[in-house]
Amino acid sequence: MINAYISRTLPLIVLLAAAATCATAQTKPVPGWSLDTLNQLRQLQHAALDDDYAYHRLAHLTDNIGPRATGSPQAAAAVDYVADEMRKLGLDVTLEKVTVPRWVRGEERAELVGYTGQVPDTTQRVVVTALGAPGVATPPEGITAEIVVANSFGELAAMPREKVAGKIVVFNEHYDRRMEQSGFAFDAYNQAVEYRVEGRAAAARQGGVAMLVRSVGGAEFRLPHAGETDYFNHANIPAAAVTAEDADLMARLSAQGPVRLHLLLTSQMLPGAESYNVIADLKGSEHPEQVVIVSGHLDSWDLGTGAIDDGAGVVVAMATAHLVKQLHLQPKRTIRVVAWMSEEPGLLGGRAYGKEHAADIANHFAGIETDSGAGHPMGVYVTGDESLTKVLQPVADVLQTSGAGILRATDEPGPDLIPLNVRGMPAFSPIQDTRKYFDYHHTAADTLDKVDPQELRENAAVVSVLAYALATMTQELPRKPLPLPDWLK
Ligand SMILES: [Zn+2]
């Protein structure tokens, strides 16, 4: 039975294997690209789609090490882990110092203590999570004050100061789910996140004693989404995110009459700690001084284990080095794996690197960062000169065979690459399916199970193919430096 099966199916298997070989080998020359390079890109793509190096590293970072808040012992362990893993692959590893804050969340509690129809001797819980770092704690006994709900900055600004002074301001800007589900998740995020970032200062200006913001994100399972608020020059009042459900509850009750809330936040800023960007170089054979960065950020928020934000980005970068080594490929330029530290509060690792390496910017050939999860990739975002998409079309043609052939210009590079991109380095990121990303982003639900192993492999394929192409291509890339913004000076 078994023998009959084999003898009948063997010719078919041989045919299929032959067909697969034909389909993968590139035979038509493309101007500016050697056939060898194009065939190596296909080899990398195939190897990546069948490789679990990234997933195993992600499991270690998230399950074994856990949340990696800036300045925490877990962040320090993650630095050591990535450095060791890269050394095991034979890369040259350096740790570049980044001074980071150590913010500890502490206790966080809120309850409605006075509202229309309240049953005597009862309160209602409001689910909150403190914003930071840095955060501002309430006094040890908490703050009890009336709330004022504003749906926009304009609405708050239009209120007379006496209506706001002494109260807790609640910003109730809704995250636009329809925009997200149509493929514009970052647009939805950007318009809502303004309230998390600027809300505290706006509330303080009108005499507010604390600021609560409706969580910026999609899933509404009464999960609060943490995040940074005005990191530099922060206003000196406590700030926290509330769940979408609780923001709605407070809006409904305050339409019926005054609502009083008790808020307790005991977060603490401990003395700044020393941490590191992990830099691991796979040396180029012809231009070792020229680097192609492939990266993600190693720190995470403390509520979840930072699987999608941004353990996935780090392990996909690590997998690039692993795959190139495994196939014994030799890039002409150096492939530099970077695990950035402290992206979440303050973009501190990216800023430090940008400053440190500013004089060497001409040798930064290109950079890639993955920082929007591990969803199915459809192509590559390109930030820099307009002609970049044309130059890289042959790479997109390779990626097209796994459904990732889009090349799209954007003026927003991966966050840690901004300091290098404005100085002229072309920047790239995978275009990912982000329809679920902001369901879990910065919540306790950002855990390993949210990452589909196959989609993670697809991301490793896009990033490794692109990184190797950039590190091996013979032409130069056009560069477009921009004026340095004030916050990077
Ligand atoms: Zn991130």
XYZ file of C-alpha atoms and ligand atoms in Angstrom:
490
model
C 0.000 0.000 0.000
C 2.688 2.405 1.065
C 4.968 1.355 -1.804
C 2.191 1.764 -4.345
C 1.498 5.225 -3.006
C 5.140 6.238 -3.256
C 5.586 4.865 -6.768
C 2.480 6.653 -8.032
C 3.251 9.948 -6.361
C 7.003 10.078 -6.767
C 7.016 11.370 -10.360
C 4.632 14.107 -9.287
C 6.880 15.073 -6.356
C 9.893 15.207 -8.678
C 7.960 17.369 -11.128
C 6.787 19.702 -8.387
C 10.304 20.047 -7.018
C 11.629 20.841 -10.479
C 8.882 23.387 -11.024
C 9.646 24.997 -7.671
C 13.323 25.280 -8.593
C 12.435 26.899 -11.922
C 10.065 29.324 -10.258
C 12.653 30.402 -7.698
C 15.610 30.880 -10.002
C 15.809 34.276 -11.620
C 17.113 34.063 -15.170
C 16.357 37.509 -16.594
C 18.941 40.197 -15.745
C 17.690 43.404 -14.125
C 19.717 46.591 -14.677
C 21.754 47.427 -11.590
C 21.170 44.018 -9.943
C 23.287 40.921 -10.461
C 21.540 37.624 -11.067
C 23.474 36.217 -8.113
C 22.052 38.826 -5.757
C 18.492 38.339 -7.005
C 18.783 34.588 -6.572
C 20.211 35.017 -3.074
C 17.175 37.178 -2.215
C 14.892 34.339 -3.268
C 16.900 31.851 -1.227
C 16.610 34.090 1.823
C 12.886 34.519 1.310
C 12.327 30.761 1.110
C 14.527 30.018 4.094
C 12.786 32.692 6.205
C 9.330 31.341 5.395
C 10.354 28.002 6.852
C 12.294 29.142 9.907
C 11.343 29.562 13.562
C 14.480 31.270 14.894
C 12.535 34.528 15.386
C 9.608 32.867 17.169
C 11.839 30.991 19.630
C 13.698 34.218 20.521
C 10.391 36.028 20.924
C 9.127 33.300 23.251
C 12.218 33.731 25.414
C 11.981 37.529 25.497
C 8.288 37.519 26.409
C 7.651 34.334 28.415
C 10.978 33.918 30.188
C 12.209 37.497 30.557
C 8.781 39.138 30.561
C 7.867 42.857 30.487
C 10.900 44.995 29.644
C 10.178 48.438 31.036
C 13.031 50.868 30.585
C 15.460 50.699 33.529
C 13.991 47.430 34.875
C 15.970 44.251 35.643
C 14.099 42.552 32.771
C 15.244 45.212 30.298
C 18.820 44.631 31.479
C 18.393 40.860 31.051
C 16.982 41.410 27.564
C 20.070 43.445 26.616
C 22.305 40.566 27.755
C 20.145 37.991 25.989
C 20.155 39.727 22.596
C 23.895 40.448 22.895
C 24.635 36.775 23.703
C 22.446 35.451 20.904
C 24.165 37.725 18.391
C 27.607 36.665 19.659
C 26.551 33.043 19.170
C 25.998 33.870 15.485
C 29.500 35.313 15.309
C 28.533 38.977 15.118
C 30.628 41.795 16.662
C 28.573 43.111 19.550
C 28.900 46.489 21.246
C 26.657 47.978 23.880
C 26.132 51.714 23.516
C 25.138 53.484 26.684
C 21.720 55.113 27.042
C 20.761 56.825 30.291
C 17.151 55.899 30.993
C 14.526 56.711 33.613
C 13.274 54.013 35.930
C 9.595 54.610 36.419
C 7.665 52.241 38.662
C 3.916 52.105 38.252
C 2.853 51.496 41.848
C -0.788 51.417 42.816
C -3.473 52.794 40.520
C -7.109 53.037 41.490
C -10.102 55.140 40.638
C -13.715 55.104 41.705
C -16.792 57.218 41.248
C -17.788 58.429 44.692
C -20.668 60.759 43.854
C -23.139 60.792 40.923
C -26.822 60.999 40.090
C -28.753 57.970 41.343
C -25.897 56.638 43.432
C -26.980 53.943 45.869
C -25.955 55.001 49.411
C -22.658 53.579 50.687
C -21.572 52.353 47.236
C -19.026 53.490 44.676
C -18.275 52.399 41.104
C -14.878 51.301 39.967
C -13.192 53.050 37.056
C -10.409 51.022 35.413
C -7.309 53.194 35.068
C -3.638 52.865 34.307
C -1.104 55.582 35.033
C 0.654 57.337 32.169
C 4.411 57.695 32.305
C 7.354 57.872 32.409
C 7.674 60.289 33.971
C 4.418 60.072 35.869
C 3.150 62.317 38.591
C 1.724 60.632 41.675
C -1.333 61.822 43.556
C -0.935 62.669 47.264
C -0.869 59.402 49.296
C -4.560 59.750 50.174
C -5.448 60.368 46.491
C -7.411 63.177 44.907
C -11.165 63.481 45.199
C -12.672 65.995 42.825
C -15.487 66.618 40.396
C -14.834 65.581 36.797
C -15.296 67.622 33.662
C -15.627 65.682 30.391
C -14.296 67.232 27.176
C -14.622 65.593 23.775
C -11.859 67.724 22.261
C -9.173 70.288 23.035
C -11.458 72.918 21.496
C -14.282 71.984 23.821
C -12.031 72.302 26.879
C -10.501 75.579 25.715
C -13.989 77.040 25.227
C -14.872 76.358 28.887
C -14.340 79.243 31.325
C -11.364 78.570 33.600
C -13.578 78.439 36.711
C -15.505 75.523 35.215
C -12.261 73.493 34.958
C -10.107 74.727 37.868
C -9.892 72.223 40.732
C -11.468 69.439 38.655
C -10.283 66.229 37.005
C -10.378 66.644 33.245
C -11.535 63.595 31.251
C -10.691 63.646 27.540
C -13.132 61.474 25.645
C -11.745 61.445 22.097
C -12.797 58.175 20.417
C -10.295 55.985 18.595
C -11.653 55.623 15.054
C -12.248 51.907 14.605
C -13.628 52.210 11.071
C -10.522 54.056 9.984
C -8.427 51.289 11.551
C -10.386 48.493 9.895
C -9.953 50.165 6.514
C -6.177 49.893 6.803
C -5.474 53.289 8.367
C -4.723 52.167 11.916
C -1.852 54.586 12.422
C -3.970 57.506 11.250
C -6.621 56.500 13.793
C -3.934 56.173 16.454
C -2.242 59.466 15.632
C -5.403 61.504 15.876
C -6.440 59.980 19.218
C -2.993 59.814 20.800
C -2.703 63.607 20.733
C -4.960 63.609 23.773
C -2.740 61.201 25.666
C 0.352 63.213 24.782
C -0.943 66.791 25.066
C -3.959 66.323 27.342
C -2.168 66.738 30.653
C -0.700 70.119 29.679
C -4.044 71.298 28.303
C -5.825 70.288 31.528
C -3.151 71.905 33.718
C -3.344 75.185 31.789
C -6.946 75.597 32.861
C -6.335 74.650 36.465
C -7.270 70.944 36.235
C -5.905 68.852 39.132
C -5.544 65.599 37.149
C -6.101 64.362 33.608
C -7.763 61.145 32.473
C -7.733 60.169 28.821
C -9.897 57.614 27.039
C -7.618 54.711 26.080
C -6.149 54.920 22.623
C -6.949 51.589 20.999
C -9.471 49.337 19.360
C -10.606 46.413 21.500
C -13.010 47.464 24.179
C -12.785 44.699 26.736
C -12.412 47.259 29.503
C -8.633 47.155 29.044
C -6.701 50.350 29.694
C -3.874 51.251 27.285
C -0.755 52.697 28.914
C 1.665 55.053 27.221
C 3.832 58.078 27.390
C 2.461 61.527 27.974
C 4.439 64.780 27.455
C 7.809 63.156 28.292
C 9.817 66.364 28.104
C 8.687 69.437 30.094
C 5.735 67.564 31.508
C 2.918 69.368 33.274
C 2.942 68.654 36.968
C -0.433 66.950 37.508
C -1.235 63.204 37.641
C -2.388 61.583 34.406
C -3.901 58.187 33.621
C -5.738 56.361 30.856
C -9.235 55.015 31.511
C -10.944 52.271 29.514
C -13.301 53.241 26.698
C -16.218 51.798 28.700
C -15.403 53.921 31.749
C -14.962 57.072 29.641
C -18.446 56.454 28.220
C -19.856 55.825 31.708
C -18.410 59.084 33.024
C -19.709 60.996 29.990
C -23.235 59.588 30.473
C -23.325 60.226 34.211
C -21.917 63.731 33.955
C -24.672 64.588 31.465
C -27.082 63.845 34.359
C -25.343 65.926 37.011
C -22.059 66.418 38.855
C -19.794 63.360 39.136
C -17.068 63.054 41.778
C -14.106 60.747 41.376
C -11.415 59.494 43.722
C -8.050 58.869 42.032
C -4.977 57.248 43.560
C -1.712 56.908 41.612
C 1.474 56.069 43.503
C 3.929 55.828 40.604
C 7.531 56.718 41.360
C 10.539 57.938 39.410
C 13.629 56.168 40.719
C 17.124 57.466 39.938
C 18.054 57.148 36.244
C 19.705 53.884 35.273
C 22.339 53.016 32.707
C 21.090 50.905 29.860
C 22.145 50.131 26.325
C 21.331 49.941 22.648
C 22.566 46.530 21.521
C 24.588 46.883 18.300
C 25.595 43.671 16.503
C 27.545 43.825 13.253
C 27.710 41.182 10.554
C 30.689 42.644 8.729
C 30.459 43.487 5.038
C 33.046 42.066 2.647
C 33.622 45.128 0.449
C 32.436 48.138 2.434
C 32.530 47.108 6.096
C 32.370 50.779 7.115
C 28.962 51.179 5.444
C 26.071 49.897 7.517
C 22.508 48.793 6.893
C 20.597 48.919 10.162
C 17.947 46.295 10.833
C 16.128 46.934 14.080
C 13.310 46.959 16.594
C 12.998 48.335 20.128
C 13.777 46.088 23.051
C 11.975 47.961 25.824
C 8.230 47.528 26.298
C 5.516 48.847 28.560
C 5.134 47.012 31.840
C 1.528 45.754 31.640
C 2.018 43.043 29.016
C 5.138 41.218 27.857
C 5.777 43.355 24.776
C 5.335 40.643 22.135
C 3.878 42.823 19.387
C 5.391 46.064 20.734
C 8.121 45.457 20.011
C 9.654 42.063 20.749
C 8.539 41.030 17.257
C 10.567 43.828 15.678
C 13.698 42.823 17.594
C 13.508 39.113 16.763
C 12.833 39.750 13.077
C 16.034 41.837 13.017
C 17.923 39.063 14.857
C 16.547 36.506 12.393
C 18.004 38.493 9.501
C 21.522 37.866 10.834
C 20.691 34.227 11.536
C 19.342 33.596 8.005
C 22.227 35.318 6.239
C 24.671 33.268 8.311
C 22.760 30.034 7.833
C 22.836 30.398 4.040
C 26.524 31.407 4.147
C 25.748 34.623 2.310
C 28.238 37.449 2.396
C 26.818 40.966 2.256
C 29.070 43.669 0.784
C 28.070 46.193 3.436
C 27.769 45.552 7.154
C 24.354 44.388 8.356
C 23.940 46.029 11.756
C 21.297 44.499 14.012
C 20.148 47.093 16.552
C 17.890 46.466 19.559
C 16.942 49.979 20.633
C 16.462 50.852 24.280
C 13.831 53.198 25.710
C 11.805 53.922 22.616
C 8.631 53.970 24.703
C 9.617 56.715 27.057
C 11.351 59.492 25.197
C 12.849 57.689 22.155
C 16.042 57.826 24.185
C 18.062 55.085 22.450
C 17.289 56.404 18.959
C 18.182 59.946 19.948
C 21.426 58.869 21.614
C 22.493 56.827 18.576
C 21.608 59.662 16.187
C 23.785 62.091 18.135
C 26.648 59.671 18.676
C 26.833 58.683 15.012
C 25.919 62.038 13.405
C 29.457 62.551 12.106
C 29.347 59.110 10.488
C 25.944 59.538 8.879
C 27.345 59.198 5.327
C 28.252 55.584 6.162
C 24.705 54.805 7.239
C 23.561 53.431 3.899
C 19.991 52.595 4.953
C 17.940 51.515 7.980
C 14.983 49.232 8.639
C 12.802 49.193 11.746
C 9.797 46.995 12.447
C 7.554 48.574 15.095
C 3.939 47.881 14.229
C 3.531 44.331 15.392
C 3.853 41.032 13.573
C 0.801 41.083 11.295
C 0.970 39.819 7.694
C 3.319 42.100 5.712
C 2.178 43.441 2.349
C 5.261 45.359 1.352
C 7.643 48.043 2.474
C 7.242 51.662 3.524
C 9.988 53.886 2.167
C 11.044 57.203 3.699
C 13.467 59.377 1.778
C 14.021 60.503 -1.775
C 11.123 59.928 -4.220
C 13.225 57.782 -6.553
C 13.901 55.092 -3.882
C 10.807 53.087 -4.793
C 11.965 52.857 -8.411
C 15.499 51.764 -7.448
C 14.147 49.004 -5.181
C 11.472 47.653 -7.527
C 13.468 44.451 -8.245
C 13.395 43.686 -4.493
C 9.645 44.265 -4.445
C 9.315 41.860 -7.382
C 10.937 39.154 -5.249
C 8.709 39.951 -2.269
C 5.643 39.973 -4.507
C 5.737 36.169 -4.600
C 4.887 36.066 -0.882
C 2.295 38.837 -1.121
C 4.574 41.638 0.067
C 5.272 43.508 -3.167
C 3.968 46.980 -2.297
C 6.552 49.787 -2.093
C 4.948 52.892 -0.640
C 6.466 56.249 0.170
C 5.663 57.676 3.610
C 7.146 60.536 5.574
C 6.992 58.569 8.850
C 9.932 56.198 9.337
C 10.213 53.719 12.226
C 10.503 55.915 15.341
C 14.085 55.043 16.278
C 15.232 55.808 12.740
C 13.879 59.382 12.719
C 17.166 60.886 14.008
C 19.095 59.151 11.196
C 16.477 59.630 8.511
C 16.326 63.421 8.940
C 20.114 63.412 8.604
C 19.789 61.749 5.204
C 19.638 57.978 5.726
C 16.862 56.259 3.713
C 14.524 54.382 6.090
C 12.279 51.374 5.578
C 9.625 49.418 7.527
C 7.391 46.504 6.600
C 3.801 47.453 5.748
C 1.883 45.209 8.128
C -1.719 44.243 8.681
C -2.444 46.462 11.695
C -6.173 45.813 12.030
C -5.615 44.142 15.409
C -2.421 45.895 16.503
C -4.089 48.636 18.519
C -6.414 46.143 20.228
C -3.441 45.029 22.320
C -0.913 47.871 21.976
C 0.341 49.023 25.418
C -2.093 46.731 27.265
C -1.763 43.716 29.526
C -2.882 41.642 26.512
C 0.299 42.275 24.491
C 1.544 38.703 24.943
C 3.121 35.964 22.823
C -0.188 34.355 21.804
C -1.014 37.482 19.766
C 1.798 36.623 17.361
C 1.019 34.145 14.592
C 4.208 32.141 13.919
C 3.579 32.084 10.163
C 3.058 35.847 9.993
C 6.229 36.341 12.013
C 8.112 34.234 9.438
C 6.626 36.386 6.671
C 7.961 39.484 8.390
C 11.384 37.896 8.765
C 11.271 37.165 5.021
C 10.517 40.786 4.098
C 13.096 42.260 6.457
C 15.903 39.812 5.672
C 15.401 40.082 1.902
C 15.341 43.870 2.053
C 18.310 44.101 4.430
C 20.451 41.791 2.330
C 19.457 43.609 -0.881
C 20.442 46.972 0.635
C 23.694 45.544 1.953
C 24.611 43.978 -1.382
C 23.259 46.257 -4.141
C 25.861 47.854 -6.393
C 24.207 51.250 -6.954
C 24.171 54.063 -4.411
C 20.872 55.151 -2.874
C 19.705 58.758 -3.245
C 19.752 60.632 0.096
C 17.522 63.430 1.256
C 18.576 65.185 4.478
C 15.935 67.388 6.090
C 16.321 70.343 8.457
C 16.969 68.982 11.973
C 13.836 69.546 14.098
C 14.303 71.348 17.421
C 13.601 68.212 19.460
C 16.614 66.491 17.894
C 19.124 69.289 18.464
Zn 6.794 50.322 19.709
